[in-house]
GROMACS .gro file of N, CA, C and O in nm:
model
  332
    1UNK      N    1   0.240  -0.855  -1.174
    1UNK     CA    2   0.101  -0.844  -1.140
    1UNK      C    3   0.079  -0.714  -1.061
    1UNK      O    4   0.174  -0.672  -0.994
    2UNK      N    5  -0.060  -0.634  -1.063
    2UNK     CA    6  -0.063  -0.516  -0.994
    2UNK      C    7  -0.220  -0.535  -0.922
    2UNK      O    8  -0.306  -0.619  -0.950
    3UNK      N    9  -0.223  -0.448  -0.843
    3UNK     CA   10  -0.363  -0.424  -0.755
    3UNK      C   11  -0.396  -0.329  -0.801
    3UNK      O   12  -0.304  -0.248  -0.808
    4UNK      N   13  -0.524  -0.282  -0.853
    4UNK     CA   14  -0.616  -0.193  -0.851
    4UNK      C   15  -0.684  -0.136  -0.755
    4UNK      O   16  -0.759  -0.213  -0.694
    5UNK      N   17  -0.682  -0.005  -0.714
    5UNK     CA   18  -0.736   0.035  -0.638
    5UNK      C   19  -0.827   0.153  -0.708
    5UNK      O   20  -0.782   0.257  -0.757
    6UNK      N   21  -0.994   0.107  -0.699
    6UNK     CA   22  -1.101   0.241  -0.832
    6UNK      C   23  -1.121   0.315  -0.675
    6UNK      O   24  -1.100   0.266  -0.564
    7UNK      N   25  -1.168   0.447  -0.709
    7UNK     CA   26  -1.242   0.525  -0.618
    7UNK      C   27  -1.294   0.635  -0.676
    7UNK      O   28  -1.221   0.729  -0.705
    8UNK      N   29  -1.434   0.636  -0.701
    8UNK     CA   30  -1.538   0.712  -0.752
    8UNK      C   31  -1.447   0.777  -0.927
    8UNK      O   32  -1.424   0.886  -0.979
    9UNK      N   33  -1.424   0.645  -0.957
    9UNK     CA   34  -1.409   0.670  -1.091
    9UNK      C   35  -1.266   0.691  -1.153
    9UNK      O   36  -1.230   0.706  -1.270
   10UNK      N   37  -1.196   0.689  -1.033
   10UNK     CA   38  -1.042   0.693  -1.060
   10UNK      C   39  -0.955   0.557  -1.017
   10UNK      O   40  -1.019   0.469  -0.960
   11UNK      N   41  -0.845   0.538  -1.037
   11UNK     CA   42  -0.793   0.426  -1.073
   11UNK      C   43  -0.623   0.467  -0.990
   11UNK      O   44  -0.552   0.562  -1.022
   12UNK      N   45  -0.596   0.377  -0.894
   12UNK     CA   46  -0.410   0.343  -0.863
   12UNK      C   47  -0.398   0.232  -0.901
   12UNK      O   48  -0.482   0.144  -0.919
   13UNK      N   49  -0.286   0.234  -0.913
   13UNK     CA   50  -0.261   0.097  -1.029
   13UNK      C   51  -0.122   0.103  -0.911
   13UNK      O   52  -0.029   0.181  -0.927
   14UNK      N   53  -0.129   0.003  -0.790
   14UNK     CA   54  -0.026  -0.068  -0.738
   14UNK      C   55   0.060  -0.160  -0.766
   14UNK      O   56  -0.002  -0.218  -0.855
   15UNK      N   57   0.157  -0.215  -0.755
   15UNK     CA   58   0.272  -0.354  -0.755
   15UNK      C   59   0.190  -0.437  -0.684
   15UNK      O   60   0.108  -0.413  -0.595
   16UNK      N   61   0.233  -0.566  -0.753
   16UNK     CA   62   0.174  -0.664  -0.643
   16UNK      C   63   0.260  -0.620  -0.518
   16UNK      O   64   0.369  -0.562  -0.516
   17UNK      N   65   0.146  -0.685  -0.369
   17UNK     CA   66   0.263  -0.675  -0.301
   17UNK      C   67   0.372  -0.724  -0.237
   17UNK      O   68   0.448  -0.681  -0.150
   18UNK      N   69   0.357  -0.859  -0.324
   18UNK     CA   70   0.440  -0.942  -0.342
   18UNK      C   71   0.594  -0.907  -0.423
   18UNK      O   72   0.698  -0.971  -0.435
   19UNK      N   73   0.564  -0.817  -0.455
   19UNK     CA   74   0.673  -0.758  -0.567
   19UNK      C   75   0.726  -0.584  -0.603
   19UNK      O   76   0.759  -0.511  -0.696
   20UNK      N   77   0.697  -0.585  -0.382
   20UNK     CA   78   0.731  -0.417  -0.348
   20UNK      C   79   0.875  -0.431  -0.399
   20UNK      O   80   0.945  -0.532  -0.398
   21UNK      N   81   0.909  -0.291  -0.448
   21UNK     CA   82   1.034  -0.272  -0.427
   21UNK      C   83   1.149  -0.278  -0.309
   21UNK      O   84   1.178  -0.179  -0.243
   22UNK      N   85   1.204  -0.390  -0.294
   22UNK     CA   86   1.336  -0.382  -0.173
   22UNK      C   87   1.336  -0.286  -0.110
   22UNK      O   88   1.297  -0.281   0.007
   23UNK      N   89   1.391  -0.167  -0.195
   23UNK     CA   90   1.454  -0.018  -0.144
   23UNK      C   91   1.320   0.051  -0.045
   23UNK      O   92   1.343   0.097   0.067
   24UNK      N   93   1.161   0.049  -0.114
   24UNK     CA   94   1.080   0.098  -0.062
   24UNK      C   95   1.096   0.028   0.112
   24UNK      O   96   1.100   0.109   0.204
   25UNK      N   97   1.101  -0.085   0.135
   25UNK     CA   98   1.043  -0.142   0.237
   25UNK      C   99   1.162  -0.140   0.317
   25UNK      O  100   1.136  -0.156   0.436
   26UNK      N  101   1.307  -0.121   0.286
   26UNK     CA  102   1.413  -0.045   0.311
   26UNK      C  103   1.429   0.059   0.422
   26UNK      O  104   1.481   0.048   0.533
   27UNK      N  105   1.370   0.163   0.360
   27UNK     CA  106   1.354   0.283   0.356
   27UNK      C  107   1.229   0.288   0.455
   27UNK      O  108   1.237   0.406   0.490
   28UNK      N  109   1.143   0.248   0.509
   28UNK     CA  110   1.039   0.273   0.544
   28UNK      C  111   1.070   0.188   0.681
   28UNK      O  112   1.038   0.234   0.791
   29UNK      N  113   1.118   0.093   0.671
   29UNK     CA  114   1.171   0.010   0.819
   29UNK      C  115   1.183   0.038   0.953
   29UNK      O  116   1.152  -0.042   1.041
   30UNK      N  117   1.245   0.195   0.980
   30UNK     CA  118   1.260   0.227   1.125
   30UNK      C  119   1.175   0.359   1.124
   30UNK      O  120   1.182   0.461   1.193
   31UNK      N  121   1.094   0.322   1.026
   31UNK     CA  122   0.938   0.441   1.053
   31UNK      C  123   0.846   0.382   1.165
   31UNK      O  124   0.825   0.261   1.173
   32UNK      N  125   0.795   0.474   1.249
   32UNK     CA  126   0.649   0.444   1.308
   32UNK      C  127   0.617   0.341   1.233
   32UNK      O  128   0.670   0.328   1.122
   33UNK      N  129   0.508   0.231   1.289
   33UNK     CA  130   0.415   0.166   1.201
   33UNK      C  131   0.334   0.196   1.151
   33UNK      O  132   0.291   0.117   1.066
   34UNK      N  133   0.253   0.346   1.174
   34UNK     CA  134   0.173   0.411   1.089
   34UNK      C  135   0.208   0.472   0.979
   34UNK      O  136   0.139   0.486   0.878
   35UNK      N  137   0.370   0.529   1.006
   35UNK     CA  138   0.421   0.622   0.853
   35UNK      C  139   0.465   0.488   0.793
   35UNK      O  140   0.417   0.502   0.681
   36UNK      N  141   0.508   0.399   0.793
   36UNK     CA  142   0.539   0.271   0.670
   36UNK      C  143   0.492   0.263   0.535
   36UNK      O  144   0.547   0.263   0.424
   37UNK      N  145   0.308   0.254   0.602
   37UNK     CA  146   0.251   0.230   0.484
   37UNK      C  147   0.253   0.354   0.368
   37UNK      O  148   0.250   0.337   0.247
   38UNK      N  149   0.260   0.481   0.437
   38UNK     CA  150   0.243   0.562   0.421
   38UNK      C  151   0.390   0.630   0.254
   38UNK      O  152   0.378   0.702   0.155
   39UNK      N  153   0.494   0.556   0.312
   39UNK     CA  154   0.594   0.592   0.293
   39UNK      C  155   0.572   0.493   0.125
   39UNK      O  156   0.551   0.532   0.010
   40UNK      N  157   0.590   0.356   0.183
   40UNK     CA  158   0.583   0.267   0.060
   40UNK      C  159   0.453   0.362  -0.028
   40UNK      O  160   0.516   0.410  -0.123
   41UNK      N  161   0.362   0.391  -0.035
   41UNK     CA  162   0.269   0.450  -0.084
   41UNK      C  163   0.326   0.551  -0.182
   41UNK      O  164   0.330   0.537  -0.304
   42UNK      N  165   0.373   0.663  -0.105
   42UNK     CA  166   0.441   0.736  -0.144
   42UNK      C  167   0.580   0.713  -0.297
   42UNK      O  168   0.596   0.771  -0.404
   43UNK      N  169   0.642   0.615  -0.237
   43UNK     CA  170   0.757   0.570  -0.320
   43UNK      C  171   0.679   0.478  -0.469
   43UNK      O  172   0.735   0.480  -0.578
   44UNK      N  173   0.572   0.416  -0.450
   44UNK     CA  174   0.567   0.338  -0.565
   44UNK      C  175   0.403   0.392  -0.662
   44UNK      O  176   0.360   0.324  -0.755
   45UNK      N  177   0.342   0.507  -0.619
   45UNK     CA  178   0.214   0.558  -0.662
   45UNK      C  179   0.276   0.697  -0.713
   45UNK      O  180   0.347   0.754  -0.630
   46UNK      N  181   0.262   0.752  -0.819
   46UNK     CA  182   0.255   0.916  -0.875
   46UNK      C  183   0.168   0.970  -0.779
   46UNK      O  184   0.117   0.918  -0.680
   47UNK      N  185   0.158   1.105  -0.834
   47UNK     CA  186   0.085   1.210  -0.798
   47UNK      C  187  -0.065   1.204  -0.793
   47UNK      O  188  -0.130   1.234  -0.693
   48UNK      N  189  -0.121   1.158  -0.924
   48UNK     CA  190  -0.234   1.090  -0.970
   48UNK      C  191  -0.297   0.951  -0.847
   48UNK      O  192  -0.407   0.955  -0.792
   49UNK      N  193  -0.223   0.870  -0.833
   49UNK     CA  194  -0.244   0.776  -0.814
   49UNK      C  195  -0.228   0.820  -0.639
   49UNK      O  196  -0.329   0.780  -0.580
   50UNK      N  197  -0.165   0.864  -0.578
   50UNK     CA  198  -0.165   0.930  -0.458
   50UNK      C  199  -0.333   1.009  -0.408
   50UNK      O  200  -0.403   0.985  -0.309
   51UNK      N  201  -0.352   1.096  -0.507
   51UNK     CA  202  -0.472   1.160  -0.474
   51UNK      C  203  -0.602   1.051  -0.489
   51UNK      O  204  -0.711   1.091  -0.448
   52UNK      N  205  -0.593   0.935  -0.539
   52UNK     CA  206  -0.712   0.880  -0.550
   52UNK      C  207  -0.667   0.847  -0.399
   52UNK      O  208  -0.725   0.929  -0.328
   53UNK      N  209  -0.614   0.792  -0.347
   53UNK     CA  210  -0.614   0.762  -0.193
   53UNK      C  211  -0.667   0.824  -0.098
   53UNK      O  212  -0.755   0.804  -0.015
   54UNK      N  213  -0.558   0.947  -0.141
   54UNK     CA  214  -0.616   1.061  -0.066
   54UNK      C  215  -0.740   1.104  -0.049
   54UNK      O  216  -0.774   1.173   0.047
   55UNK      N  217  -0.824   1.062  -0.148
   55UNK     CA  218  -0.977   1.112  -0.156
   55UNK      C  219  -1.111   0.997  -0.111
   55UNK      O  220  -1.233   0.992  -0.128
   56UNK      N  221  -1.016   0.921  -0.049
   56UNK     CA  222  -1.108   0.787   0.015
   56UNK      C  223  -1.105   0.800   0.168
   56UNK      O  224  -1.013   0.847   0.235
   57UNK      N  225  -1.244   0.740   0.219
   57UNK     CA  226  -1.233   0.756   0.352
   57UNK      C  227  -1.158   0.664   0.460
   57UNK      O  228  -1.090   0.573   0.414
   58UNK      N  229  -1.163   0.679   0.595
   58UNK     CA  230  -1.021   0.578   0.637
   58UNK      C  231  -1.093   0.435   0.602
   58UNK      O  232  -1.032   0.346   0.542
   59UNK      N  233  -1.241   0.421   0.649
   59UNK     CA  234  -1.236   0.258   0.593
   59UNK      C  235  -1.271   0.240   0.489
   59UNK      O  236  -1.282   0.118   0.478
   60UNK      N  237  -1.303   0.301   0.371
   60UNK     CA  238  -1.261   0.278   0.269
   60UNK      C  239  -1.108   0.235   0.200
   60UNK      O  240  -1.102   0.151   0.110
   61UNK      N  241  -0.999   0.297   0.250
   61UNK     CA  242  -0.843   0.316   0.237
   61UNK      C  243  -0.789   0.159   0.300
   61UNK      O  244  -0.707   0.080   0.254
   62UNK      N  245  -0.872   0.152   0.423
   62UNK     CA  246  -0.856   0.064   0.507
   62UNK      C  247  -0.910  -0.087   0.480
   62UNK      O  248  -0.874  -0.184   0.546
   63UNK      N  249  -0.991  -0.089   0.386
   63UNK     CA  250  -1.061  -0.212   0.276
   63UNK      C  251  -0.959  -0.210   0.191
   63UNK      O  252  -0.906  -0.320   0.175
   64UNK      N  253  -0.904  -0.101   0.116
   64UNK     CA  254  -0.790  -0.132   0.012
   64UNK      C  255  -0.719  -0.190   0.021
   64UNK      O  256  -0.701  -0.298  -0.034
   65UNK      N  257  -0.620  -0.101   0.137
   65UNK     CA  258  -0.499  -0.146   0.236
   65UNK      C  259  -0.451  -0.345   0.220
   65UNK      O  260  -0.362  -0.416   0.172
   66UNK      N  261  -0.595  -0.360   0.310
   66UNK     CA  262  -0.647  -0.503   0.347
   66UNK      C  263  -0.579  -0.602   0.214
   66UNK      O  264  -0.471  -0.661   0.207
   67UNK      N  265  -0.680  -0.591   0.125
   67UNK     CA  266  -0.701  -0.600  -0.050
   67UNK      C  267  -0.586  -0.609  -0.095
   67UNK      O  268  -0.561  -0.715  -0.152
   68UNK      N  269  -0.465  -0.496  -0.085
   68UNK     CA  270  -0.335  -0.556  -0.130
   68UNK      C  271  -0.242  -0.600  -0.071
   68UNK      O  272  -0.141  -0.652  -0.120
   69UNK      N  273  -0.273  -0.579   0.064
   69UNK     CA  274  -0.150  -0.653   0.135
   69UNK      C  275  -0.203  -0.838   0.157
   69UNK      O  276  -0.129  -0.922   0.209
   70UNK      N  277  -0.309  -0.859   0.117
   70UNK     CA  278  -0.383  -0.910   0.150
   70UNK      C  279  -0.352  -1.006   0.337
   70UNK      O  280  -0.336  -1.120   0.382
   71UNK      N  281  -0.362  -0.846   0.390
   71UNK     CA  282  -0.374  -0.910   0.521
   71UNK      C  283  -0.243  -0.927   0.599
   71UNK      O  284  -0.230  -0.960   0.717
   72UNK      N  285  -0.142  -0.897   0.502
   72UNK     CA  286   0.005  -0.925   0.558
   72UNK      C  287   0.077  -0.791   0.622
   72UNK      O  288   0.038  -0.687   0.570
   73UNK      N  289   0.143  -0.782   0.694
   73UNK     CA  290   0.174  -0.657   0.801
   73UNK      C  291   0.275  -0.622   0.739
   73UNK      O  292   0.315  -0.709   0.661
   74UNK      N  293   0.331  -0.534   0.742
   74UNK     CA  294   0.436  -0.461   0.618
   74UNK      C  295   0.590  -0.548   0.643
   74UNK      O  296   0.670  -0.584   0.557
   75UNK      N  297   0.596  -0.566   0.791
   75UNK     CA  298   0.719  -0.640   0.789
   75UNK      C  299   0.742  -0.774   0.750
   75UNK      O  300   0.844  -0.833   0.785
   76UNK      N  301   0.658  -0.826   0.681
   76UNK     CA  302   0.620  -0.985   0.670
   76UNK      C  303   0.586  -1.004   0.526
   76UNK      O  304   0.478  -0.957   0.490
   77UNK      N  305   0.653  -1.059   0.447
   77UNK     CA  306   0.615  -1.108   0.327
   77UNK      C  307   0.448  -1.229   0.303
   77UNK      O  308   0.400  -1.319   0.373
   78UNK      N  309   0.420  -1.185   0.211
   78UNK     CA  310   0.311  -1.245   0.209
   78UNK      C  311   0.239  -1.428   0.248
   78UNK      O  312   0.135  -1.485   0.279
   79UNK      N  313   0.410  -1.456   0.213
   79UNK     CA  314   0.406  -1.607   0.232
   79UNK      C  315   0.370  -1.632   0.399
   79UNK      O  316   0.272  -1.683   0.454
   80UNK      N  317   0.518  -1.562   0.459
   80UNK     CA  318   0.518  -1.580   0.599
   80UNK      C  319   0.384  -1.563   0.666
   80UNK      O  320   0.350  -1.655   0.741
   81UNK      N  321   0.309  -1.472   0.652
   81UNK     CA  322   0.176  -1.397   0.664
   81UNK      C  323   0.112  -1.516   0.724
   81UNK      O  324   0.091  -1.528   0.845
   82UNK      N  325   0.079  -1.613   0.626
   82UNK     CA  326  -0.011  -1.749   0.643
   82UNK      C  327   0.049  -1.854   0.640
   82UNK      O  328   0.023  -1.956   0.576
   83UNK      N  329   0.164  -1.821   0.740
   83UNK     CA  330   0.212  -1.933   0.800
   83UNK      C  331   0.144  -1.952   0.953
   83UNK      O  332   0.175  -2.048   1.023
   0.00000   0.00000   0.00000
């Protein structure tokens, strides 16, 4: 399953995020909590799919964000989340 993210006509096509890659969330672990998201972003979006981000404002990005994590903090799987 994937998340869509449109912005003025363009399209990222995310992983669920239920179904990040291991290695990404790995790799991103003893980052700041601000570079995390940043990083996973990086690792599982192209070039394409990077710049639609890039071209959204923070609460716009910040509605997305929301939308696919749905609400869950990067260190926490989705289940745990709503526990």
């Amino acid at each position: 399953m994937t998340y869509v993210v449109e912005h003025k006509g363009k399209k990222a096509t995310l992983p669920s995020f239920n179904n990040l890659p291991v290695g990404a969330i790995r790799k991103a672990r003893n980052l700041e909590p601000d570079e995390q998201i940043w990083s996973i972003l990086e690792t599982v979006l192209d070039a394409k799919g990077m710049s639609v981000i890039d071209s959204m404002t923070l609460s716009e990005f910040t509605e997305a964000m929301n939308g696919w994590t749905q609400g869950a903090p990067l260190g926490e799987s989705l289940q745990s989340s709503k526990s």
